[in-house]
Every structure is written in structure tokens, then in C-alpha cells.
Tab-separated table of C-alpha atoms and ligand atoms in Angstrom:
chain	number	residue	atom	x	y	z
A	1	UNK	CA	-8.200	15.322	27.280
A	2	UNK	CA	-10.320	12.351	26.255
A	3	UNK	CA	-11.532	10.680	23.085
A	4	UNK	CA	-13.078	7.322	22.223
A	5	UNK	CA	-10.453	6.177	19.691
A	6	UNK	CA	-6.922	7.624	19.585
A	7	UNK	CA	-5.527	7.115	16.082
A	8	UNK	CA	-1.741	7.227	15.752
A	9	UNK	CA	-0.634	8.203	12.212
A	10	UNK	CA	-2.287	10.299	9.478
A	11	UNK	CA	-1.393	8.116	6.489
A	12	UNK	CA	-4.188	6.525	4.470
A	13	UNK	CA	-4.958	3.981	7.240
A	14	UNK	CA	-5.347	6.507	10.048
A	15	UNK	CA	-7.281	9.016	7.968
A	16	UNK	CA	-9.655	6.429	6.514
A	17	UNK	CA	-10.308	4.953	9.947
A	18	UNK	CA	-10.979	8.421	11.357
A	19	UNK	CA	-13.379	9.163	8.533
A	20	UNK	CA	-15.354	5.915	8.927
A	21	UNK	CA	-15.550	6.334	12.717
A	22	UNK	CA	-16.571	9.996	12.549
A	23	UNK	CA	-19.344	9.146	10.106
A	24	UNK	CA	-20.598	6.567	12.604
A	25	UNK	CA	-20.581	9.171	15.383
A	26	UNK	CA	-17.510	7.776	17.179
A	27	UNK	CA	-15.213	10.452	18.582
A	28	UNK	CA	-11.561	10.152	17.499
A	29	UNK	CA	-8.359	12.138	17.396
A	30	UNK	CA	-5.576	11.586	14.818
A	31	UNK	CA	-2.016	12.233	16.037
A	32	UNK	CA	0.711	12.512	13.385
A	33	UNK	CA	4.447	12.934	13.820
A	34	UNK	CA	5.029	14.798	10.548
A	35	UNK	CA	3.607	17.931	8.888
A	36	UNK	CA	0.756	17.775	6.314
A	37	UNK	CA	3.187	18.764	3.532
A	38	UNK	CA	5.532	15.943	4.460
A	39	UNK	CA	2.692	13.417	4.449
A	40	UNK	CA	1.537	14.617	1.019
A	41	UNK	CA	5.097	14.617	-0.335
A	42	UNK	CA	5.377	10.834	-0.152
A	43	UNK	CA	4.831	9.211	-3.541
A	44	UNK	CA	3.471	5.694	-3.340
A	45	UNK	CA	1.667	3.183	-5.551
A	46	UNK	CA	-1.482	4.016	-7.411
A	47	UNK	CA	-3.650	0.977	-8.135
A	48	UNK	CA	-6.890	0.603	-6.142
A	49	UNK	CA	-8.882	-2.618	-6.017
A	50	UNK	CA	-12.659	-2.496	-6.327
A	51	UNK	CA	-12.969	-3.258	-2.597
A	52	UNK	CA	-10.838	-0.196	-1.840
A	53	UNK	CA	-12.805	1.986	-4.276
A	54	UNK	CA	-16.069	0.883	-2.596
A	55	UNK	CA	-14.637	1.699	0.806
A	56	UNK	CA	-13.571	5.191	-0.240
A	57	UNK	CA	-17.114	5.700	-1.544
A	58	UNK	CA	-18.529	4.452	1.754
A	59	UNK	CA	-16.285	6.955	3.537
A	60	UNK	CA	-17.694	9.733	1.325
A	61	UNK	CA	-14.361	10.592	-0.310
A	62	UNK	CA	-14.744	8.965	-3.742
A	63	UNK	CA	-15.971	11.908	-5.795
A	64	UNK	CA	-12.643	13.169	-7.210
A	65	UNK	CA	-11.338	9.601	-7.598
A	66	UNK	CA	-14.248	8.753	-9.902
A	67	UNK	CA	-13.732	11.994	-11.843
A	68	UNK	CA	-9.945	11.842	-12.239
A	69	UNK	CA	-9.038	8.182	-11.710
A	70	UNK	CA	-8.408	5.877	-14.660
A	71	UNK	CA	-10.341	2.608	-14.833
A	72	UNK	CA	-8.154	-0.216	-16.166
A	73	UNK	CA	-9.491	-3.560	-17.390
A	74	UNK	CA	-6.117	-5.118	-18.178
A	75	UNK	CA	-2.341	-4.815	-18.104
A	76	UNK	CA	0.586	-6.059	-20.154
A	77	UNK	CA	3.189	-8.651	-19.201
A	78	UNK	CA	6.405	-8.137	-21.171
A	79	UNK	CA	9.113	-10.799	-21.464
A	80	UNK	CA	11.494	-11.989	-24.174
A	81	UNK	CA	10.829	-8.673	-25.928
A	82	UNK	CA	7.083	-9.280	-26.414
A	83	UNK	CA	4.007	-7.937	-24.652
A	84	UNK	CA	1.038	-10.126	-23.661
A	85	UNK	CA	-2.171	-8.559	-22.371
A	86	UNK	CA	-3.849	-9.907	-19.254
A	87	UNK	CA	-7.509	-9.118	-19.803
A	88	UNK	CA	-8.480	-8.727	-16.159
A	89	UNK	CA	-12.011	-7.635	-16.922
A	90	UNK	CA	-12.897	-10.743	-18.912
A	91	UNK	CA	-10.863	-13.165	-16.793
A	92	UNK	CA	-12.570	-12.040	-13.564
A	93	UNK	CA	-16.089	-11.758	-14.927
A	94	UNK	CA	-16.158	-7.969	-15.019
A	95	UNK	CA	-13.720	-6.568	-12.449
A	96	UNK	CA	-11.402	-3.605	-12.993
A	97	UNK	CA	-8.877	-1.652	-10.983
A	98	UNK	CA	-8.721	2.121	-10.514
A	99	UNK	CA	-5.439	3.928	-11.199
A	100	UNK	CA	-5.395	6.867	-8.738
A	101	UNK	CA	-2.339	7.877	-6.712
A	102	UNK	CA	-2.161	7.136	-3.018
A	103	UNK	CA	-1.100	10.755	-2.489
A	104	UNK	CA	-4.443	11.857	-3.937
A	105	UNK	CA	-6.345	9.395	-1.721
A	106	UNK	CA	-4.546	10.916	1.271
A	107	UNK	CA	-5.318	14.465	0.105
A	108	UNK	CA	-9.040	13.648	-0.326
A	109	UNK	CA	-9.163	12.124	3.157
A	110	UNK	CA	-7.374	15.132	4.702
A	111	UNK	CA	-9.794	17.530	3.010
A	112	UNK	CA	-12.825	15.546	4.127
A	113	UNK	CA	-11.611	15.556	7.727
A	114	UNK	CA	-10.957	19.285	7.584
A	115	UNK	CA	-14.402	19.948	6.042
A	116	UNK	CA	-16.027	17.972	8.873
A	117	UNK	CA	-14.144	20.084	11.428
A	118	UNK	CA	-12.402	17.014	12.888
A	119	UNK	CA	-8.953	17.605	14.374
A	120	UNK	CA	-5.581	16.182	13.328
A	121	UNK	CA	-2.606	16.953	15.558
A	122	UNK	CA	0.380	17.336	13.202
A	123	UNK	CA	4.051	17.612	14.215
A	124	UNK	CA	3.416	15.638	17.408
A	125	UNK	CA	6.720	14.735	19.112
A	126	UNK	CA	7.577	11.858	21.455
A	127	UNK	CA	4.286	10.054	20.895
A	128	UNK	CA	3.956	7.134	23.313
A	129	UNK	CA	1.204	4.599	24.056
A	130	UNK	CA	0.447	3.232	27.542
A	131	UNK	CA	-1.859	0.889	29.463
A	132	UNK	CA	-3.420	-0.729	26.397
A	133	UNK	CA	-3.600	-3.970	28.376
A	134	UNK	CA	-6.104	-2.216	30.713
A	135	UNK	CA	-9.520	-0.654	30.043
A	136	UNK	CA	-7.973	2.828	30.249
A	137	UNK	CA	-5.313	3.290	27.566
A	138	UNK	CA	-3.428	6.568	27.392
A	139	UNK	CA	-1.463	8.327	24.632
A	140	UNK	CA	1.160	10.938	25.490
A	141	UNK	CA	2.714	13.386	23.020
A	142	UNK	CA	4.171	16.868	22.782
A	143	UNK	CA	3.362	19.808	20.550
A	144	UNK	CA	5.267	23.024	19.885
A	145	UNK	CA	4.305	25.913	22.153
A	146	UNK	CA	5.491	29.520	22.303
A	147	UNK	CA	8.108	28.652	24.932
A	148	UNK	CA	9.031	25.066	24.040
A	149	UNK	CA	7.325	21.698	23.986
A	150	UNK	CA	3.856	21.321	25.528
A	151	UNK	CA	3.069	17.850	26.936
A	152	UNK	CA	-0.382	16.296	26.367
A	153	UNK	CA	-2.098	13.257	27.797
A	154	UNK	CA	-5.008	11.717	25.918
A	155	UNK	CA	-7.221	9.158	27.678
A	156	UNK	CA	-9.175	6.874	25.348
A	157	UNK	CA	-11.136	3.621	25.027
A	158	UNK	CA	-8.944	2.239	22.203
A	159	UNK	CA	-5.687	3.005	20.408
A	160	UNK	CA	-5.425	2.411	16.651
A	161	UNK	CA	-1.792	1.951	15.598
A	162	UNK	CA	-1.889	3.318	12.027
A	163	UNK	CA	1.660	4.617	12.293
A	164	UNK	CA	3.390	2.705	9.525
A	165	UNK	CA	6.329	0.321	9.545
A	166	UNK	CA	8.546	2.561	11.709
A	167	UNK	CA	5.775	3.566	14.121
A	168	UNK	CA	5.702	3.521	17.891
A	169	UNK	CA	2.697	1.223	18.433
A	170	UNK	CA	4.140	-2.095	17.249
A	171	UNK	CA	7.439	-1.181	18.903
A	172	UNK	CA	5.642	-0.738	22.257
A	173	UNK	CA	4.402	-4.322	22.381
A	174	UNK	CA	6.523	-6.629	24.594
A	175	UNK	CA	8.705	-8.839	22.361
A	176	UNK	CA	7.258	-12.071	23.759
A	177	UNK	CA	3.716	-11.045	22.720
A	178	UNK	CA	4.435	-10.565	19.024
A	179	UNK	CA	5.815	-12.722	16.205
A	180	UNK	CA	7.353	-11.110	13.146
A	181	UNK	CA	7.822	-12.777	9.743
A	182	UNK	CA	10.130	-11.064	7.297
A	183	UNK	CA	11.731	-11.464	3.896
A	184	UNK	CA	14.061	-8.851	2.447
A	185	UNK	CA	14.723	-8.905	-1.316
A	186	UNK	CA	18.210	-8.423	-2.764
A	187	UNK	CA	17.322	-5.417	-4.959
A	188	UNK	CA	15.402	-2.129	-4.931
A	189	UNK	CA	13.100	-0.134	-7.193
A	190	UNK	CA	14.271	3.150	-8.635
A	191	UNK	CA	11.129	5.180	-9.358
A	192	UNK	CA	10.598	8.352	-11.325
A	193	UNK	CA	7.586	10.652	-11.677
A	194	UNK	CA	7.492	12.858	-14.781
A	195	UNK	CA	5.014	15.075	-16.597
A	196	UNK	CA	5.093	13.108	-19.825
A	197	UNK	CA	2.255	11.081	-21.390
A	198	UNK	CA	2.333	7.388	-20.400
A	199	UNK	CA	4.026	5.069	-22.893
A	200	UNK	CA	0.899	2.889	-23.019
A	201	UNK	CA	-2.700	3.370	-21.876
A	202	UNK	CA	-2.331	0.386	-19.500
A	203	UNK	CA	0.429	-0.718	-17.108
A	204	UNK	CA	3.354	-2.751	-18.425
A	205	UNK	CA	5.133	-5.212	-16.091
A	206	UNK	CA	8.424	-6.246	-17.706
A	207	UNK	CA	10.792	-9.130	-16.964
A	208	UNK	CA	14.027	-8.578	-18.886
A	209	UNK	CA	17.630	-9.687	-18.906
A	210	UNK	CA	18.570	-6.350	-17.342
A	211	UNK	CA	15.952	-6.708	-14.594
A	212	UNK	CA	12.362	-5.771	-13.872
A	213	UNK	CA	10.673	-2.600	-15.149
A	214	UNK	CA	7.192	-1.164	-14.608
A	215	UNK	CA	5.401	1.506	-16.634
A	216	UNK	CA	2.589	3.086	-14.644
A	217	UNK	CA	0.850	6.443	-14.632
A	218	UNK	CA	-1.022	9.015	-12.624
A	219	UNK	CA	-2.979	10.689	-15.456
A	220	UNK	CA	-2.938	11.155	-19.240
A	221	UNK	CA	-0.051	13.593	-18.769
A	222	UNK	CA	1.846	12.194	-15.763
A	223	UNK	CA	3.816	8.935	-15.801
A	224	UNK	CA	5.289	6.811	-13.032
A	225	UNK	CA	8.086	4.430	-14.054
A	226	UNK	CA	10.294	2.014	-12.140
A	227	UNK	CA	13.380	-0.094	-12.850
A	228	UNK	CA	14.869	-2.793	-10.634
A	229	UNK	CA	18.210	-1.514	-9.279
A	230	UNK	CA	20.978	-2.707	-6.995
A	231	UNK	CA	20.406	-2.296	-3.272
A	232	UNK	CA	23.580	-0.238	-2.969
A	233	UNK	CA	22.584	2.247	-5.706
A	234	UNK	CA	22.206	5.874	-4.663
A	235	UNK	CA	19.616	8.076	-6.297
A	236	UNK	CA	22.263	10.746	-7.034
A	237	UNK	CA	24.067	8.220	-9.263
A	238	UNK	CA	21.034	8.047	-11.514
A	239	UNK	CA	20.684	11.070	-13.809
A	240	UNK	CA	17.334	11.408	-15.580
A	241	UNK	CA	19.063	10.471	-18.838
A	242	UNK	CA	20.522	7.318	-17.320
A	243	UNK	CA	17.093	6.336	-16.004
A	244	UNK	CA	15.347	6.838	-19.350
A	245	UNK	CA	18.057	4.910	-21.201
A	246	UNK	CA	17.772	2.023	-18.744
A	247	UNK	CA	13.981	1.965	-18.921
A	248	UNK	CA	14.008	2.058	-22.724
A	249	UNK	CA	16.478	-0.831	-22.835
A	250	UNK	CA	13.977	-2.926	-20.829
A	251	UNK	CA	10.985	-2.264	-23.106
A	252	UNK	CA	9.913	-3.885	-26.366
A	253	UNK	CA	10.951	-2.009	-29.529
A	254	UNK	CA	7.513	-0.415	-30.040
A	255	UNK	CA	7.222	0.858	-26.473
A	256	UNK	CA	10.857	1.954	-26.574
A	257	UNK	CA	10.071	4.106	-29.599
A	258	UNK	CA	6.885	5.524	-28.070
A	259	UNK	CA	8.478	6.380	-24.739
A	260	UNK	CA	8.358	10.136	-24.122
A	261	UNK	CA	11.048	11.355	-21.731
A	262	UNK	CA	11.308	14.559	-19.699
A	263	UNK	CA	12.648	15.979	-16.445
A	264	UNK	CA	11.781	14.008	-13.307
A	265	UNK	CA	9.652	15.696	-10.660
A	266	UNK	CA	10.441	12.976	-8.135
A	267	UNK	CA	13.069	10.243	-8.073
A	268	UNK	CA	13.663	7.758	-5.277
A	269	UNK	CA	14.898	4.262	-4.462
A	270	UNK	CA	12.784	1.934	-2.332
A	271	UNK	CA	13.926	-1.395	-0.875
A	272	UNK	CA	11.558	-4.375	-1.241
A	273	UNK	CA	10.341	-6.231	1.815
A	274	UNK	CA	7.672	-8.719	2.872
A	275	UNK	CA	6.728	-8.417	6.561
A	276	UNK	CA	3.880	-9.533	8.816
A	277	UNK	CA	3.459	-9.037	12.569
A	278	UNK	CA	1.083	-11.329	14.437
A	279	UNK	CA	-1.281	-10.793	16.143
A	280	UNK	CA	-2.691	-7.367	15.261
A	281	UNK	CA	-4.545	-6.742	18.527
A	282	UNK	CA	-3.015	-6.291	21.974
A	283	UNK	CA	-5.775	-5.698	24.517
A	284	UNK	CA	-7.172	-2.311	23.589
A	285	UNK	CA	-4.586	-1.464	20.927
A	286	UNK	CA	-4.899	-2.532	17.282
A	287	UNK	CA	-2.371	-2.379	14.457
A	288	UNK	CA	-3.574	-1.560	10.929
A	289	UNK	CA	-1.856	-1.023	7.565
A	290	UNK	CA	1.926	-0.748	7.263
A	291	UNK	CA	2.262	-0.872	11.075
A	292	UNK	CA	1.416	-4.574	10.823
A	293	UNK	CA	2.528	-5.637	7.357
A	294	UNK	CA	4.564	-4.700	4.310
A	295	UNK	CA	4.376	-6.162	0.811
A	296	UNK	CA	6.795	-5.591	-2.048
A	297	UNK	CA	5.079	-3.176	-4.463
A	298	UNK	CA	4.928	-5.574	-7.422
A	299	UNK	CA	1.290	-6.532	-6.806
A	300	UNK	CA	0.239	-2.995	-5.732
A	301	UNK	CA	-1.344	-4.436	-2.591
A	302	UNK	CA	-0.009	-2.093	0.156
A	303	UNK	CA	-2.768	0.491	0.215
A	304	UNK	CA	-5.458	-2.067	-0.597
A	305	UNK	CA	-4.531	-4.214	2.394
A	306	UNK	CA	-4.426	-1.158	4.643
A	307	UNK	CA	-7.933	-0.259	3.470
A	308	UNK	CA	-9.361	-3.689	4.289
A	309	UNK	CA	-7.731	-3.727	7.765
A	310	UNK	CA	-9.432	-0.404	8.368
A	311	UNK	CA	-12.743	-1.737	7.103
A	312	UNK	CA	-12.574	-4.640	9.582
A	313	UNK	CA	-11.413	-2.380	12.419
A	314	UNK	CA	-14.064	0.300	11.890
A	315	UNK	CA	-16.805	-2.373	11.716
A	316	UNK	CA	-15.501	-3.944	14.932
A	317	UNK	CA	-15.442	-0.619	16.787
A	318	UNK	CA	-18.872	0.410	15.492
A	319	UNK	CA	-20.227	-2.960	16.652
A	320	UNK	CA	-18.653	-2.388	20.070
A	321	UNK	CA	-20.211	1.047	20.569
A	322	UNK	CA	-23.605	0.359	18.981
A	323	UNK	CA	-24.298	-3.205	19.985
A	324	UNK	CA	-21.964	-3.634	22.968
A	325	UNK	CA	-20.579	-6.694	21.175
A	326	UNK	CA	-16.924	-7.729	21.355
A	327	UNK	CA	-17.213	-10.204	18.466
A	328	UNK	CA	-15.623	-7.950	15.820
A	329	UNK	CA	-12.853	-6.871	18.163
A	330	UNK	CA	-12.094	-10.452	19.161
A	331	UNK	CA	-12.001	-11.539	15.499
A	332	UNK	CA	-10.131	-8.542	14.153
A	333	UNK	CA	-6.627	-9.975	14.059
A	334	UNK	CA	-7.562	-13.371	12.639
A	335	UNK	CA	-9.851	-11.878	10.003
A	336	UNK	CA	-7.178	-9.439	8.823
A	337	UNK	CA	-4.346	-11.955	8.821
A	338	UNK	CA	-6.264	-14.417	6.699
A	339	UNK	CA	-6.574	-11.792	3.991
A	340	UNK	CA	-3.088	-10.376	4.521
A	341	UNK	CA	-1.300	-13.701	4.038
A	342	UNK	CA	-3.015	-14.210	0.681
A	343	UNK	CA	-1.841	-10.808	-0.484
A	344	UNK	CA	1.628	-11.522	0.962
A	345	UNK	CA	1.757	-14.765	-1.000
A	346	UNK	CA	0.646	-13.086	-4.217
A	347	UNK	CA	3.065	-10.149	-3.832
A	348	UNK	CA	5.985	-12.480	-3.079
A	349	UNK	CA	5.083	-14.734	-6.033
A	350	UNK	CA	4.688	-11.873	-8.513
A	351	UNK	CA	7.942	-10.320	-7.279
A	352	UNK	CA	9.792	-13.642	-7.634
A	353	UNK	CA	8.415	-14.143	-11.125
A	354	UNK	CA	9.283	-10.698	-12.472
A	355	UNK	CA	12.742	-9.890	-11.055
A	356	UNK	CA	16.315	-11.026	-11.690
A	357	UNK	CA	17.756	-12.531	-8.512
A	358	UNK	CA	21.545	-12.648	-8.061
A	359	UNK	CA	21.517	-16.349	-7.146
A	360	UNK	CA	18.935	-17.735	-9.591
A	361	UNK	CA	21.317	-19.767	-11.728
A	362	UNK	CA	20.562	-21.343	-15.100
A	363	UNK	CA	17.912	-23.754	-13.878
A	364	UNK	CA	15.994	-21.099	-11.946
A	365	UNK	CA	16.119	-18.819	-14.971
A	366	UNK	CA	14.643	-21.466	-17.264
A	367	UNK	CA	11.870	-22.208	-14.768
A	368	UNK	CA	11.022	-18.507	-14.537
A	369	UNK	CA	10.794	-18.274	-18.338
A	370	UNK	CA	8.600	-21.376	-18.500
A	371	UNK	CA	6.291	-19.997	-15.843
A	372	UNK	CA	5.860	-16.706	-17.690
A	373	UNK	CA	5.108	-18.538	-20.936
A	374	UNK	CA	2.608	-20.763	-19.130
A	375	UNK	CA	1.020	-17.830	-17.327
A	376	UNK	CA	0.116	-15.855	-20.444
A	377	UNK	CA	-0.965	-18.882	-22.514
A	378	UNK	CA	-2.971	-20.830	-19.931
A	379	UNK	CA	-6.344	-19.318	-19.194
A	380	UNK	CA	-6.396	-20.945	-15.779
A	381	UNK	CA	-3.047	-19.393	-14.858
A	382	UNK	CA	-3.957	-15.978	-16.314
A	383	UNK	CA	-7.199	-16.070	-14.363
A	384	UNK	CA	-5.391	-16.788	-11.093
A	385	UNK	CA	-3.142	-13.777	-11.742
A	386	UNK	CA	-6.096	-11.558	-12.663
A	387	UNK	CA	-8.183	-12.703	-9.691
A	388	UNK	CA	-5.444	-11.756	-7.254
A	389	UNK	CA	-4.496	-8.543	-9.039
A	390	UNK	CA	-8.039	-7.102	-8.932
A	391	UNK	CA	-8.231	-8.246	-5.297
A	392	UNK	CA	-10.003	-11.113	-3.591
A	393	UNK	CA	-13.550	-10.362	-2.394
A	394	UNK	CA	-13.908	-9.229	1.238
A	395	UNK	CA	-15.778	-12.418	2.160
A	396	UNK	CA	-13.335	-14.744	0.331
A	397	UNK	CA	-13.306	-18.187	1.924
A	398	UNK	CA	-16.088	-17.404	4.409
B	1	LIG	N1	3.644	9.070	16.053
B	1	LIG	C1	2.726	9.583	15.189
B	1	LIG	N2	2.709	9.312	13.881
B	1	LIG	C2	3.638	8.471	13.416
B	1	LIG	C3	4.614	7.876	14.248
B	1	LIG	C4	4.598	8.223	15.619
B	1	LIG	N3	5.495	7.709	16.474
B	1	LIG	N4	5.407	7.084	13.498
B	1	LIG	C5	4.949	7.177	12.239
B	1	LIG	N5	3.888	8.020	12.169
B	1	LIG	C6	3.108	8.411	10.990
B	1	LIG	C7	3.947	8.569	9.744
B	1	LIG	O1	4.542	9.854	9.672
B	1	LIG	C8	2.903	8.364	8.651
B	1	LIG	O2	2.298	9.585	8.239
B	1	LIG	O3	2.205	7.377	10.655
B	1	LIG	C9	1.860	7.472	9.289
B	1	LIG	C10	1.833	6.088	8.671
B	1	LIG	O4	1.454	6.199	7.330
B	1	LIG	P1	1.901	5.165	6.198
B	1	LIG	O5	3.329	4.834	6.366
B	1	LIG	O6	1.439	5.736	4.909
B	1	LIG	O7	1.086	3.835	6.558
B	1	LIG	P2	-0.447	3.500	6.314
B	1	LIG	O8	-1.334	4.657	6.644
B	1	LIG	O9	-0.674	2.200	7.002
B	1	LIG	O10	-0.569	3.328	4.772
B	1	LIG	C11	-0.334	2.154	4.105
B	1	LIG	O11	1.140	3.299	2.672
B	1	LIG	O12	3.371	2.699	2.627
B	1	LIG	C12	2.193	2.638	1.956
B	1	LIG	O13	2.287	0.625	0.740
B	1	LIG	C13	1.753	1.248	1.844
B	1	LIG	O14	0.069	1.857	0.481
B	1	LIG	C14	0.318	1.445	1.780
B	1	LIG	C15	-0.016	2.518	2.702
B	2	LIG	C1	2.481	2.894	-9.257
B	2	LIG	O1	1.721	3.420	-10.090
B	2	LIG	O2	3.235	3.580	-8.548
B	2	LIG	C2	2.495	1.418	-9.132
B	2	LIG	C3	1.617	0.669	-9.904
B	2	LIG	C4	1.618	-0.700	-9.803
B	2	LIG	C5	2.497	-1.323	-8.949
B	2	LIG	C6	3.363	-0.590	-8.157
B	2	LIG	C7	3.372	0.809	-8.264
B	2	LIG	O3	2.504	-2.686	-8.880
């Protein structure tokens, strides 16, 4: 078996890359370890930057997003019991974000690939990548057959490692060829999805004595809420009632009164991590999305960064096939990392500003309060927050 680009992983990165390549006439095969239901069962963030929205349009999968997504021109910062609106639209000269769940982005991409008759191999076992330091990379995997596992060998021109943080591609790179930067935070986020109307029409980011809280949404009838929790907490310890009581205690009195509660349809705890692997290209294998970097979810940058990696990678591969130019491929890692580190910085900063840390101490606490007060009352500071939140332009700094 042979293809031009073997894509490992059918998350948003792999599917978007496949879509952009297929539309440019480049043959590709997506190989995924899990089942489609498993992939669609993962609940992740839901804020898309304009750059990401444009890219989904370019990929021809934006129709439902524009119909069902919610355009937001601002969000609230809540601290010391009071809410302050960050008017993103005005502060950035007319930019918004789109609230549309990552699960829905994934579903739209899956449907588009199916409609185009392009294959995805699901439930692939023992996926392994070989010879990416030569001109003839190979991917091996197994699928279920009538009488046991069937081995496959896929020859390709390039391998795209879109296989997430725990994937096989990054793990296959010799340790001396890769540098990893990591920061693990001393708390987690307990998240709940519920079919109740959102407490406010925009997102609320709250810094409170009891810890961080976030009020988000998926639609006018579906809410997504989070509270900062201890790393050792288990989801079973948190009844729905306990969650709602904790969330309400972290809101201002008006929001607390308006909060509509109901049974959870999903509840999970996620650890918070910042992580970057450098470089992102190893001969004829590239890393993209969570395979190369993780941000804590506070800035909602995970999916957006994955989308811009994929934009750079698809352009580089299209340039290679159409113009026989290696420029995009040679620049891929540096171009991505320049953007990634800015989003890493922003996500780390916003996380540090909004959470209670066990070792902050009195001085640190006072500085955090002063920064929040400064942030919402200084136009320059609010603008810096808004500019990063809506996402830096693709050509930033060029
Ligand atoms: N072989 C094949 N597929 C694999 C392997 C493997 N060895 N290991 C992992 N995968 C699959 C996973 O099952 C998953 O479906 O790769 C996919 C990676 O998808 P994501 O983890 O969603 O990563 P990515 O597509 O880069 O999406 C980035 O997801 O985690 C969020 O915040 C992140 O929003 C960002 C987005
Ligand atoms: C979400 O809707 O799940 C969400 C929104 C904003 C964030 C993180 C998560 O910063």
C-alpha cells in the first residue's frame, strides 16, 4: 500500500490536514487508534479564533459552524465579587471569537471526509513509524480481521504526526534529537456539561478565594462549566449537587442567582500542563497539534494552535508537490514554534493570573489582585489581553 502523506491520528489536527491536502489533490490516509465514537466522545474546549474559523471555511467545513456557532465580542472577568467586561471587539478593532465545540468541529471534519469518499482507518493497533530519516518512510499497523490481527505496511512520502500528546510519533524520535519543555500545574479543572441555559450570554472567567471558575457554553440550551479542583480529587467524589454548590459559591451574587442547575451529561477532571517539543520536523516526519505542544485550557488556545500548525504544514506540503520547493518544509518547525511560544506564554500568564496556587503566599496574592485591577482598568492592559484572546494574526511579526 502507498500514499503521499500518512496521517497518524484522527483528532482535529489529522482530519483538518487530511481535508486541506485532499482538496489540493494530495493523496493521504488517516490512521486512528480509537473508534469514531470514542473520538467524538471526548469533550474539549469550544472557543475558535478568527484564524481558525477562516481555516475551517477554507477547508470547506464551516457551514454548520456559521449556522450554530455563537459569535462573542467580549467576556467577563470576575474577581472580588464583581464582573468586568473585556470588550474584545472594540479593543481589537473589530475581532470576535466563535463559540463552537471542538467535538462539533471534529464531527464536521469526519463527515466531510466521508462525503469525499476518503478513507480513515479506525481501531488501528500497534501503529509504528519507520525510516522517516530517509526518503522512503513507512507506517506499520494492524487491523481486526476475521481470524485475528491483519498487519499492514504503508509506504509514503511524508508522515504527519497528529497523534496527540500520548501518540507514537514524538515517542519514536531518538531522545537526543528532541528537546522537551514542560510545566505541570498543581491543580486540575473539574468540568461539567449540562443541558441548562448558560448563566450569562458571554463567558465568565472568575478568580475567587475558593479558586478559579469558568462559565462557558455550547448553545443557548447547553452549558459547560469548570471549577479549579485539587489534583488528587476523583470525579466520583463530586456529585452534581456538590459541583453546582461550588460553582455558585465562586460567582457574583447576580450570576449565582441566575445559575440554572440540572443533571450533568458529562463530568471529568483534567490536569493542567504546558508542554512544547522542539523541533517539530524530523526528516520526513512532522509533528502537529497536541503531539508537539500542550497549553493549559485557560486561554482556549489548544485547538487554535493545532489549526495553525496544520495550516503551515498543508501549505508546506502543497508547495512541495506543486512547486517542488522545500522552503515551506524547511521553515515549518521554526514558523510554528514562533507562534506556539506566544500562545504558551499567554496561556501560562492567564492561568497564573486566574488560579489559586498552594504556595502563593500573602505577597503573591496581593500582586495577583493588583494585576487584575490594573488589567480591567487600563485600556493598554485590557487590549493586550483581548489581542491574545482573539488570537494573533497568522503573519504576526513577519
Ligand atoms: N496511532 C494512531 N492514532 C493515535 C495514536 C497512535 N499510536 N496515538 C494517539 N492517536 C490518536 C488519538 O486517539 C486521537 O484521536 O490521535 C488523535 C489525536 O487527537 P487529539 O488528542 O485531539 O490531538 P489534536 O488532533 O492535535 O487536537 C488538538 O485537541 O486536546 C485538544 O486542546 C487540544 O484542542 C486541541 C486539540
Ligand atoms: C469551553 O467552552 O470548554 C472552554 C472555553 C474557554 C476556555 C476553556 C474551555 O478557556
